[in-house]
Amino acid sequence: MTRQHWDIFCTVIDNYGDIGVTWRLARRLAHDCGQEVRLWVDDLASFARIAPGLDAELPQQTLADIDIRRWPQSGFPADIVPADLVVEAFGCRLPDSFEQAMAAKSSKPVWINLEYLSAENWTRGCHKLPSPHPRLPLAKHFFFPGFDAASGGLICEDGLIGAREAWQADAEAQRDYWRRRNVPALAENEWKVSLFSYENPAAAKLLQAWADGPQPVRCLVPEGKALTIVSGLFDHPLQVGEHAQLGRLTVDVLPMSDQDDYDRLLWSCDFNCVRGEDSLVRSQWAARPMLWHIYPQDDEAHLAKLLAFLDQYCQGLPDEAAAAVRELNLAWNRDGDMATAWRNCARWLPAWRRHAANWQQQLLQGGDLAQRLLQFVAEFSEIR
């Protein structure tokens, strides 16, 4: 594989999704694909929360063989020579001086706008389309991550599926993991759930349903926005490291972890509640049933995106199971009747688990996002 230079730009807008996806892509390109990556990030303090070893005070540093630079809000360095390939993650606006430097190169960089993940039909028509610059002799191409072969795919590192399968077969490794995370020993029949969401009032209803249900449930809650809602079930704000009991439900509050440790949390649970884009993708590789809290938008515009995902995700499930999974996801994102939706879904959990394992295998047909990016770059280079 030809070694090429990449510039990847990311602005941290909210939470950790944008930088989470961008950091995974940078590592995938550098480690698995033999590429040279320079990563520009405007908020190193947020970045450092998911990348231990990163010094938020250093404007330039190397971590995991990636050249990391602080993206200054003004006065972008004039001596920076653009790389062979330039990726602006999620439509972040490149500095004018950098665009001019791109245009000044005799061999123009391949310029890619890495879009947000979507299963909506319209993205297929826009995937890989060029957008000419209004003033400069440049064009950027839209690249849409997605769940089928017609899309840009999802990030999946070499060896990830094998590592997950080995982990899920290793009970001792999982026990060590829980001890390291300060989670008390789990009962033999205790059902393990991770809960990572935005401030979702439906979370309180779901946890109450578990508390009132017949099955002992251990809910692992990483510190974050969901903790405020979860704390409402108890008589005080929950803190990192705390354990709380309500009926058949036990809640353990976990500190924020790096990306690899979060993957292990997803792998170790029977069911995962995830949010945004990065954790949604990682839950697919966990091969477990999952519930997606999509980022809320005005006028419920996000629900079209949710339904498009469910249309693809539920293919292969029995009709009744698919209807129950849809009902649960819609109730979760609309603050609906979670107790009823959960009861309707619970009896389908064995079939859902089998489906989750088959689904993650389907996602990799045609390669992951990095492989499809490299294929697009190779095809584009041949025809220009």
Coordinates of C-alpha atoms in Angstrom, one line a residue, residues 13 61 77 120 147 162 233 239 255 303 306 381:
I13 CA -18.4 21.0 18.8
Q61 CA 3.2 16.5 19.8
P77 CA 0.7 28.9 10.2
E120 CA -30.9 8.0 4.8
F147 CA -24.3 0.7 6.9
G162 CA -11.2 -11.4 16.7
L233 CA -34.1 7.9 40.8
Q239 CA -20.7 10.3 41.9
P255 CA -15.2 7.2 35.3
L303 CA -36.2 10.8 13.9
L306 CA -33.2 7.0 13.3
S381 CA -6.1 9.5 -8.7

